[in-house]
C-alpha cells in the first residue's frame, strides 16, 4: 500500500496515454558475437519522481524534451534497482505515479555512422508501465513490469552529427484491475479523515510493489539484415537427440542460413542449412536436472550464421544459443523428464533483497544459486512473476528446473476477469513464452497464482488462457497454482498438473500441528480422486522470526517452522509413492511486503532470512532434499544414488 495526494486521472493516466503494442518480432537475449556489440547502461541515472498533485507535470512540461536537470532537481538513481529503498525520503518509498529516469550515452562512432548497423535499446524490465524517448523522440511504450522490451533507435542515432544520445524513461507503478498483477486505487473522500485528493494503492498479493528499472538496460547492435528469433524444441529417438530449429530473419527475404550444433568440447556434432530443420545428434548427452544424474545440465551450443548479399556488399550475422536436449511429459500420476519420473524438491522464490528491492544483482544471484545447491533443491517456481533472464540462464547451466510463472497473481476481482484483462494476460503469456521458450530448465508454465478460480468467469478465462499457452508452446505442460476448494475450482479441468497451496496449522487451526497430517492427506485424496492428475504441493510454510526459539514449539519460533514442515513431510512421503510429484517450500527467503498487522517487516516464511542466512528449517530441508535426491538419481550406467565425485562437477 502506498500513499500520496493525487487525482484519479493522474494515477490511471498511463494506460490512456497509449496502448501496449501487439507482439512483434523476437526477443533474443542480446549476446555479443562477431556481428553484435553491447553497451551496458547500468550505473547512475538521473531521476525525478513527479510529486505534482495530478502526477502529470512531467507530461505537461515535457520533461523528455530537454535534459532532466533543466526542468528541476534530480537525484542519482542506481540502475538496476528499485527506487523505493535507496533514499531517505519516506515519500519515495511508497510513491505511486510517474517517475522519470534519464541517461546520456556516448556512442561509438561506427554505431552512428555505419548505416549497415542497427542500434537497439533494450530494457530488461521497467515496473510497471513505461514510455521511452531518445533525444526527445518517443520510441517505445510497454505495459508490464517483468518482461523485456526494445526499440530500434538506429534512425535516431544515425540522423545527425551527434555521437551521444539522451534516453528518457517515464515509469508508472500504478496497478489497476486490468494490470498484471491487478490492483485498485482507493480514493479517500472523507475530508474529515484524509487530506484532499488522498488515495492509496491496494493490491491482493503478498509482496511489496517495488518499482523502477529493475533489470539491465543496454544498447546493442546487429546488422540491418539480422537473426530476429530462434525457436528450439528437442526430442529423443533411442539414443539420438533431435533438435528442431526455426530461425526468423528480418531485413531481407534473400539470405542463407547455416546452423551448427557444438558439444561442450566445441566439437561440431550436427549441422544444417535453411530457416528450419532437424538436427540429429547420435549418442546425445541429455540435459538432466541437478542431482538427478552424474552429468547434469549438459548444454550444446547452436550457432546460427546468416549471410546475405546487398547492394552495399556482403552482410553476415552470427548468434549462438545454448541448447539442452531433454523431453518433458506428464501422465496421470507422474512428471517425466527424459522419460524418468521427476520429483520437484525445491522452493518458491522472490526477486527481493535489502536496499535494491527487486533490482537485479549478480552477487545476490550467485549467492542464491549457491544456497539452492547447498540445500539440494532441484527446482523452483518463479513466484509470482517472470524472473530476470540471467536467472533463467543460470538454471540452464546448473540444472535447476523451473516452473515459469506469469505475473497473474492476485486475480480476485470480477473486473479482473473481463475481456480487457484476459486480452492483456494472453499478451503477457506471448511475451513470456517468446522470452523463455528455449530454456531447457523451464519445464512448465504457470499462468497464475491463487486466482479466485471459483468465480463464474474463471472457467472461460482459464480455458482460453491455458489453450492459448499450449498453442504458443505445445512442448510444455501448463498449470496455475490454486488454493481453492477442489470442487469449486473452475480452472482445474484445464491444467496438466494440479499445483495446490495450503497452510494447515498456520492460517487455519493455528498452533495445532496435530491436524496437519489428516488435513493434508484429505486434500491430496480429494484433488486426485476428482482430477486424476499429478499434484505438486506448490506452497506450504510458517512465519518464523530468525532467532525466536520456543520448545515445545509456538508459532513464529524456529521450532514451530521445523515441526510444521515435518508434519507435511510425513504425508508427502506417503503420497509421493502415488501421485504427488513435488514439494516447494514457501519461501526460500524472507521478503518485503506491504505493511499490515500480519506482517512484521515483511513475510518471514523464509527458510533463509532476507540476508540469506539459514534458519533451523534450512538444515532440516537440506537433509530431506539430499535424501530425496539420492533416491532418484542415477549415473550413466543406470546405477542409483548420488556419488560424491559428481558434486565437484560445476
Ligand atoms: C500464499 C501466496 C503467497 C503468500 C503466502 C503467505 O501465494 O504469495 O506470500 O500465501 O501468506 O497464499 O505467506
Short mmCIF file of C-alpha atoms and ligand atoms in Angstrom, two decimals, residues 206 384 449-450 501 503 507 539 586 591 599 603 605, ligand 1:
data_model
loop_
_atom_site.label_atom_id
_atom_site.label_comp_id
_atom_site.label_asym_id
_atom_site.label_seq_id
_atom_site.Cartn_x
_atom_site.Cartn_y
_atom_site.Cartn_z
CA UNK A 206 1.68 -10.51 -0.60
CA UNK A 384 4.83 -14.66 -8.75
CA UNK A 449 -1.16 -17.88 -8.63
CA UNK A 450 -4.18 -18.28 -6.38
CA UNK A 501 -1.03 -24.22 -1.87
CA UNK A 503 -1.23 -23.50 5.12
CA UNK A 507 -3.88 -19.70 8.56
CA UNK A 539 3.37 -23.83 -1.21
CA UNK A 586 7.17 -21.20 0.91
CA UNK A 591 10.81 -10.87 1.69
CA UNK A 599 3.48 -8.80 8.70
CA UNK A 603 6.84 -12.03 5.14
CA UNK A 605 8.25 -17.64 5.98
C1 LIG B 1 0.10 -17.69 -0.41
C2 LIG B 1 0.51 -16.77 -1.54
C3 LIG B 1 1.86 -16.13 -1.27
C4 LIG B 1 1.91 -15.59 0.15
C5 LIG B 1 1.69 -16.73 1.10
C6 LIG B 1 1.74 -16.28 2.56
O1 LIG B 1 0.54 -17.47 -2.77
O2 LIG B 1 2.12 -15.12 -2.22
O3 LIG B 1 3.07 -14.88 0.44
O4 LIG B 1 0.39 -17.23 0.87
O5 LIG B 1 0.71 -15.89 3.08
O6 LIG B 1 -1.26 -17.86 -0.37
O7 LIG B 1 2.80 -16.30 3.15
#
